[in-house]
GROMACS .gro file of C-alpha atoms in nm:
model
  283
    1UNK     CA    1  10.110   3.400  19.136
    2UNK     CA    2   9.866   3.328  19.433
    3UNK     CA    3   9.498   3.499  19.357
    4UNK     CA    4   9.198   3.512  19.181
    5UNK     CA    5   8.971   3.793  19.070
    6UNK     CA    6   8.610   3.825  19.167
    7UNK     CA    7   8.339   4.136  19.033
    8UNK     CA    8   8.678   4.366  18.876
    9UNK     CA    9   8.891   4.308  19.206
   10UNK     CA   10   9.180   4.181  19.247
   11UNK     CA   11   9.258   3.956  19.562
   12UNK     CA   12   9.639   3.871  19.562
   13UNK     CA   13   9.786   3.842  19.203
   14UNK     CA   14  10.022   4.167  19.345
   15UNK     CA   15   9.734   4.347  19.389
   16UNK     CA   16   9.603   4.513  19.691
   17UNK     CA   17   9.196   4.487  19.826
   18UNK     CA   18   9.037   4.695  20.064
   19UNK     CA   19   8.708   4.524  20.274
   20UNK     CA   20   8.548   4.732  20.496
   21UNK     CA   21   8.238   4.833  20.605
   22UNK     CA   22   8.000   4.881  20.940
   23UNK     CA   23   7.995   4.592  21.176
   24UNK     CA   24   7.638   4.525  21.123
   25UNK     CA   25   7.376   4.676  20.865
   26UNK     CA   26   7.216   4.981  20.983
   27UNK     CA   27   6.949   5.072  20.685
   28UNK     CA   28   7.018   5.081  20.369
   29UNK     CA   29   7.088   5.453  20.385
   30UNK     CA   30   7.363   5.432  20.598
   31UNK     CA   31   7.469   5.132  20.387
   32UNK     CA   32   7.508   5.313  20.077
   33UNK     CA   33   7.664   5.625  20.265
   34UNK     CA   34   7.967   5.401  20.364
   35UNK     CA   35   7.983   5.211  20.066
   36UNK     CA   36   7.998   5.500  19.851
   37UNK     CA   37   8.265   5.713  20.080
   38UNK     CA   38   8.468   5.388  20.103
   39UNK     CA   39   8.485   5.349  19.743
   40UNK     CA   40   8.618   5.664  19.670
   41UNK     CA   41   8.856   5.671  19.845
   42UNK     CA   42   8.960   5.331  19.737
   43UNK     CA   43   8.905   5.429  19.379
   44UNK     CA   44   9.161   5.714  19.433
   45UNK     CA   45   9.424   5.475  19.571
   46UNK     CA   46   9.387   5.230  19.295
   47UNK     CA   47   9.276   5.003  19.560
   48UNK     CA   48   8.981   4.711  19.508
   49UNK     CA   49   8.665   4.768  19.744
   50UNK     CA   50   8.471   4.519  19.882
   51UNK     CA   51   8.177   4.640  20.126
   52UNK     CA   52   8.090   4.466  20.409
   53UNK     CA   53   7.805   4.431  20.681
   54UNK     CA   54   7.631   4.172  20.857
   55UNK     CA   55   7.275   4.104  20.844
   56UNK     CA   56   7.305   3.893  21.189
   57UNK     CA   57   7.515   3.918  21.485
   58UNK     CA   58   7.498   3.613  21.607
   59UNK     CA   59   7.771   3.579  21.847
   60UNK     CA   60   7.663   3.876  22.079
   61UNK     CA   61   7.778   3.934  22.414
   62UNK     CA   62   7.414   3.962  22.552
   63UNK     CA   63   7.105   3.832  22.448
   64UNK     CA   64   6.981   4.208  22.423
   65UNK     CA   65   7.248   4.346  22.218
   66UNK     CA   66   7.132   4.455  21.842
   67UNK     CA   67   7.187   4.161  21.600
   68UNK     CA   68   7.104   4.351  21.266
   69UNK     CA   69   6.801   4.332  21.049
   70UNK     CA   70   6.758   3.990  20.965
   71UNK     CA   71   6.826   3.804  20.687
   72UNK     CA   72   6.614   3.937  20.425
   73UNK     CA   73   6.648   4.284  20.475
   74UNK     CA   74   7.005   4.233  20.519
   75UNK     CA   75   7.051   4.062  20.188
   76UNK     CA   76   6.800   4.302  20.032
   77UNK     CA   77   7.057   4.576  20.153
   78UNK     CA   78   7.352   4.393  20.042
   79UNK     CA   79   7.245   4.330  19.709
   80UNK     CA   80   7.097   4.715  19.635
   81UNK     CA   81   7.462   4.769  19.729
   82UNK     CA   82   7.639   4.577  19.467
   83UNK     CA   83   7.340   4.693  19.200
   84UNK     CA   84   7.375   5.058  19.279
   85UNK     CA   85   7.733   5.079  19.285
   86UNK     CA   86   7.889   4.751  19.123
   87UNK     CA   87   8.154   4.685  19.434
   88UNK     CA   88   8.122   4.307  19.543
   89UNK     CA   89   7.998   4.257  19.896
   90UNK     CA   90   8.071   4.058  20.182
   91UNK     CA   91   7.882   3.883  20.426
   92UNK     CA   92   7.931   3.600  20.689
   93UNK     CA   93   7.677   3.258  20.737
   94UNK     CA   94   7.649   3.116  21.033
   95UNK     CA   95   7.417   2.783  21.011
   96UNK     CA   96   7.398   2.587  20.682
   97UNK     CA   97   7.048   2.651  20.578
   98UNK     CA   98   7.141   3.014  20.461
   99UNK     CA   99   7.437   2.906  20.242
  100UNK     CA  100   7.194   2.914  19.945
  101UNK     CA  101   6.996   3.235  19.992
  102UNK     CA  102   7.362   3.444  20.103
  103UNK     CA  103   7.503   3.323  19.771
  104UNK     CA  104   7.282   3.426  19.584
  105UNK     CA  105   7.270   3.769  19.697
  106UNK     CA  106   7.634   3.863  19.781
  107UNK     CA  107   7.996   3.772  19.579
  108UNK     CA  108   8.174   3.712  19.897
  109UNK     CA  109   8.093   3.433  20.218
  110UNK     CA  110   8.248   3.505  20.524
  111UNK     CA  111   8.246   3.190  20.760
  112UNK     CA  112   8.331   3.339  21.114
  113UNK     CA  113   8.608   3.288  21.289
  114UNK     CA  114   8.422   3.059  21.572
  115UNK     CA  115   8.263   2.855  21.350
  116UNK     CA  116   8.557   2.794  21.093
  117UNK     CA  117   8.590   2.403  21.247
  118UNK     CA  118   8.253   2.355  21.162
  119UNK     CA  119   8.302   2.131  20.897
  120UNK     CA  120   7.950   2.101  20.760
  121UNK     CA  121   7.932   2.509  20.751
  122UNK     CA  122   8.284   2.513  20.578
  123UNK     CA  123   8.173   2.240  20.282
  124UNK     CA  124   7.845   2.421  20.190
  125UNK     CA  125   7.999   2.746  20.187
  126UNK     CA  126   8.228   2.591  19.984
  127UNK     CA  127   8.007   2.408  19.737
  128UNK     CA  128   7.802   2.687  19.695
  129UNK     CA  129   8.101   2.844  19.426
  130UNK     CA  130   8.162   3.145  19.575
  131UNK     CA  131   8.443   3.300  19.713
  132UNK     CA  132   8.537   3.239  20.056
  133UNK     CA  133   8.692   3.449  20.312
  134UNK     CA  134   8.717   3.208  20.608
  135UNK     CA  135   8.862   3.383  20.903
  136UNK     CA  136   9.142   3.195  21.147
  137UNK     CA  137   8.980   3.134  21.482
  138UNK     CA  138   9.085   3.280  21.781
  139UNK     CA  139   9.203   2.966  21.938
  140UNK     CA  140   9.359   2.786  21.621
  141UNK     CA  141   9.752   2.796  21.517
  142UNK     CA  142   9.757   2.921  21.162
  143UNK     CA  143   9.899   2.556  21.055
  144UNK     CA  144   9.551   2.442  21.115
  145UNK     CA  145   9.393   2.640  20.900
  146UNK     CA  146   9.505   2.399  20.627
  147UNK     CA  147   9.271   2.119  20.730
  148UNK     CA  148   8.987   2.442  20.635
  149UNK     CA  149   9.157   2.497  20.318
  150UNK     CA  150   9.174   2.117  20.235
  151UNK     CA  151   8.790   2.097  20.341
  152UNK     CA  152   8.698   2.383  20.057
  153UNK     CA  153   8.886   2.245  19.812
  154UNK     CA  154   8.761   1.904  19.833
  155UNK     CA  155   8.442   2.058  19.797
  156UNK     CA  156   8.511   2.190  19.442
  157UNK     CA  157   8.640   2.569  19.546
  158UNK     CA  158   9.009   2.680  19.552
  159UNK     CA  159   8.880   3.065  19.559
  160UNK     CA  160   8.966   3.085  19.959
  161UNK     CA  161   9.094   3.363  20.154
  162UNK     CA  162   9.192   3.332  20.465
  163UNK     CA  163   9.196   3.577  20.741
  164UNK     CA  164   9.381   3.679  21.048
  165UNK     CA  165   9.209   3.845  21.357
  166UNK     CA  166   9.437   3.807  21.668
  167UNK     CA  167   9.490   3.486  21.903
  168UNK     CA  168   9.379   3.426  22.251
  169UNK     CA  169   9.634   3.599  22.466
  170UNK     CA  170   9.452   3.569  22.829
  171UNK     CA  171   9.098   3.650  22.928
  172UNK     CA  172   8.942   3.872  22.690
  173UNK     CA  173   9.267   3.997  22.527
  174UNK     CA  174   9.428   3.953  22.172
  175UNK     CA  175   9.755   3.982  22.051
  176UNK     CA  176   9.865   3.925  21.671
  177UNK     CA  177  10.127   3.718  21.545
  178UNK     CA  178  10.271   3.840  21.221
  179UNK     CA  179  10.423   3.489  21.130
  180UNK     CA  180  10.083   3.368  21.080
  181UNK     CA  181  10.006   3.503  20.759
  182UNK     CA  182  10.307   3.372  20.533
  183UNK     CA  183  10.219   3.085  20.729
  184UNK     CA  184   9.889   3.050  20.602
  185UNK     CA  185   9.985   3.216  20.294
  186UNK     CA  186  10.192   2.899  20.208
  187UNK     CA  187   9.828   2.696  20.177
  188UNK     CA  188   9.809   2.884  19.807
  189UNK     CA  189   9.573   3.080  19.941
  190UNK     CA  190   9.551   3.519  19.924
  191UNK     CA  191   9.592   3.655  20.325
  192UNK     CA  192   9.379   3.896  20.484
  193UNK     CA  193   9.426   4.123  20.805
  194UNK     CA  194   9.123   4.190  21.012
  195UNK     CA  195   9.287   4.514  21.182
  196UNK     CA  196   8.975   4.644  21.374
  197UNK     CA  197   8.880   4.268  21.513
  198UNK     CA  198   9.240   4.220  21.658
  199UNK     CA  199   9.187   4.475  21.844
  200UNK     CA  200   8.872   4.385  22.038
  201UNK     CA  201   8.813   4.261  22.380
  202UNK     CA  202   8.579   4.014  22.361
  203UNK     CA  203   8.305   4.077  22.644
  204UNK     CA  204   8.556   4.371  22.766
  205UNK     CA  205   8.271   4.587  22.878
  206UNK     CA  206   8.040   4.339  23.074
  207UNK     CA  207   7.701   4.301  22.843
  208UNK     CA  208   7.941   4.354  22.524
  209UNK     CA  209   8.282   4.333  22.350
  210UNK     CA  210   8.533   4.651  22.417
  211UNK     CA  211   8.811   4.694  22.257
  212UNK     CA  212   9.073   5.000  22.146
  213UNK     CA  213   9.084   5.137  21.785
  214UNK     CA  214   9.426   5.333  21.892
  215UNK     CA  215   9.611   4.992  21.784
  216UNK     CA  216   9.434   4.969  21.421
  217UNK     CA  217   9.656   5.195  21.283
  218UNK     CA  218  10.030   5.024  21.382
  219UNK     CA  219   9.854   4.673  21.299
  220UNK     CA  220   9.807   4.763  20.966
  221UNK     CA  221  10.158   4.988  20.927
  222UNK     CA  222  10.288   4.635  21.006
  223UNK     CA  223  10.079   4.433  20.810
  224UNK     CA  224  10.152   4.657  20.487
  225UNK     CA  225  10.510   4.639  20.528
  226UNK     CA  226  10.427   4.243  20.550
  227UNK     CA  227  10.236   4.322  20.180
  228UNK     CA  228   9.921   4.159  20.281
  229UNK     CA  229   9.702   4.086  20.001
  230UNK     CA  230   9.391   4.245  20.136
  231UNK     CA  231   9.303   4.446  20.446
  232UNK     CA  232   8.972   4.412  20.635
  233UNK     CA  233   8.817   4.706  20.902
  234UNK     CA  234   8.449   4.792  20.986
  235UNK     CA  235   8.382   5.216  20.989
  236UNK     CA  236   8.132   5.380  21.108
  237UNK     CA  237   8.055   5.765  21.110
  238UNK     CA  238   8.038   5.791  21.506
  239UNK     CA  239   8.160   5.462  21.603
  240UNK     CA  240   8.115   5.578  21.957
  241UNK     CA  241   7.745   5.531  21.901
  242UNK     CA  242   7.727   5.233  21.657
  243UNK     CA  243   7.480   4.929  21.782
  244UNK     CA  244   7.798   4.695  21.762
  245UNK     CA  245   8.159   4.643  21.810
  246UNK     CA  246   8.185   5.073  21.805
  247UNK     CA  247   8.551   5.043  22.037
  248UNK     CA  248   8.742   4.855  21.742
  249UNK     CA  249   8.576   5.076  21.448
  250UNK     CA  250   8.756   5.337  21.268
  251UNK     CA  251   8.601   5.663  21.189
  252UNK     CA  252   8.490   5.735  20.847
  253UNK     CA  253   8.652   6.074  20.889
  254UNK     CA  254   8.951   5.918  20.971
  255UNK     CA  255   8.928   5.649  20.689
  256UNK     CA  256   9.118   5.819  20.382
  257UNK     CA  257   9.381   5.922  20.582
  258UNK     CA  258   9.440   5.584  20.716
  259UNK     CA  259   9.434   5.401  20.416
  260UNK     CA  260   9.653   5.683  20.186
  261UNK     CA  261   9.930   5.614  20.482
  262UNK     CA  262   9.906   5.169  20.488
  263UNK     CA  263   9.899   5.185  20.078
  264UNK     CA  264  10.199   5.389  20.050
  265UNK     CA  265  10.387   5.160  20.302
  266UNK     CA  266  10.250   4.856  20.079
  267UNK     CA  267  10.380   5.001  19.784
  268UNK     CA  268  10.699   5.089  19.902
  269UNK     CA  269  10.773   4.755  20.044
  270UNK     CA  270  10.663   4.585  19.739
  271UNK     CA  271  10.859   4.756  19.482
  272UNK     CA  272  11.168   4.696  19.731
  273UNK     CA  273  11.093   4.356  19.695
  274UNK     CA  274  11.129   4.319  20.114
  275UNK     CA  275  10.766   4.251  20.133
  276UNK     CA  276  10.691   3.876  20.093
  277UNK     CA  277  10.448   3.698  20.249
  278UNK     CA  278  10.617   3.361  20.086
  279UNK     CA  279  10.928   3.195  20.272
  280UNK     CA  280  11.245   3.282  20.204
  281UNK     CA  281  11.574   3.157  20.321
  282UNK     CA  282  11.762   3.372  20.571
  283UNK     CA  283  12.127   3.494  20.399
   0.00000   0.00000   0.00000
């Protein structure tokens, strides 16, 4: 069975993972606040947590839109996370030279979807051992993404996720197609859907991205009925007034709900046995 198991969670093996956190770090306060309400109600689903947040926007909109805190400080956050309440965490790299220092601070390395061509980016990720959740660009057919898997493992790491977040679809709008994850599932690799980045419009509101959180909800119905191995979404207590990407976010209020609802259709379509994310032959 397709998986691996990193800090007590489960990604694949029949198991289902939960990543989530605010776009970028806020403090780590506000950190620990989401961390700690995301985890319970993970916990109470028998779902594995992962928390995420990003020390540095990089890809902003505007040159004066908030980035985060920095490296350091970010790390520092990320790893008082883990310490405090033993969930792995999640963040992305964007330039080589912070491989090392990322790794050794958080269990998870994102590579972004822009930059997952960038093979010198991919291979240090890679090489630095741990696990990878490299999400599918924008502009890339899934099929591609196994020239990204083939660069990891040649690198010495076979622990890669890979992530969907919406295609191109026009100017500034995404649409998601489902066939891309058994398609990318076939690489060996565990499949993750980035609900509240599919639905964002990337410089939709002039200086920065827009988006519509009404369409996280059916994304993920579908994607659970699909039996995705992990689900990925960034909530915030008042999205409407969070430094970056607030339009996609979900509210934390909102956040148990959501997840009861997308974990009861993933159970129910695994133990029908219509969920597969593996090809089957038609009848």
């Amino acid at each position: 069975m397709i998986g691996f198991e990193e800090s007590g969670v489960s990604f694949g093996l029949g198991r289902l993972a939960v990543i989530a956190g605010p776009c970028a770090l806020e403090g780590l306060d506000h950190a620990l606040m989401i961390a700690e309400a995301c985890k319970r109600v993970c916990d109470s689903l028998g779902v594995g947590y992962v928390f995420k947040g990003s020390y540095d926007k990089a890809n902003r909109t505007s040159a004066d839109s908030f980035r985060g805190p920095g490296m350091e400080e970010g790390l520092r956050i990320l790893s008082e996370v883990h310490r405090r309440l033993g969930v792995p965490v999640l963040t992305d790299v964007h330039e080589t030279w912070q491989v090392k220092s990322v790794a050794e601070a958080v269990q998870i390395v994102q590579i972004p979807a822009f930059l997952c061509r960038q093979t010198d980016l991919v291979v240090a990720a890679a090489s630095s051992g741990r696990v990878l959740n490299v999400k599918k660009a924008q502009f890339l057919a899934p099929e591609d993404m196994g020239s990204v898997v083939d660069k990891c493992r040649r690198a010495g790491n076979d622990r890669v996720m890979l992530c969907e977040r919406g295609s191109v679809f026009g100017y500034r709008q995404l649409v998601v197609d489902f066939r891309s994850m058994p398609i990318m599932r076939e690489m060996g690799c565990p499949v993750v859907f980035d609900a509240t980045h599919s639905v964002q419009s990337m410089g939709g509101l002039g200086g920065r991205s827009g988006g519509d959180r009404r369409f996280v909800r059916p994304l993920l119905r579908c994607a659970a009925s699909l039996g995705v191995d992990a689900f990925f979404l960034e909530v915030h207590q008042d999205p409407d007034k969070a430094p970056s990407d607030g339009p996609n976010m979900v509210p934390l209020e909102l956040f148990g709900g959501l997840m009861a609802e997308v974990k009861g259709i993933w159970d129910r379509a695994m133990e029908s046995g219509f969920a597969s994310l593996d090809w089957v032959e038609m009848p």
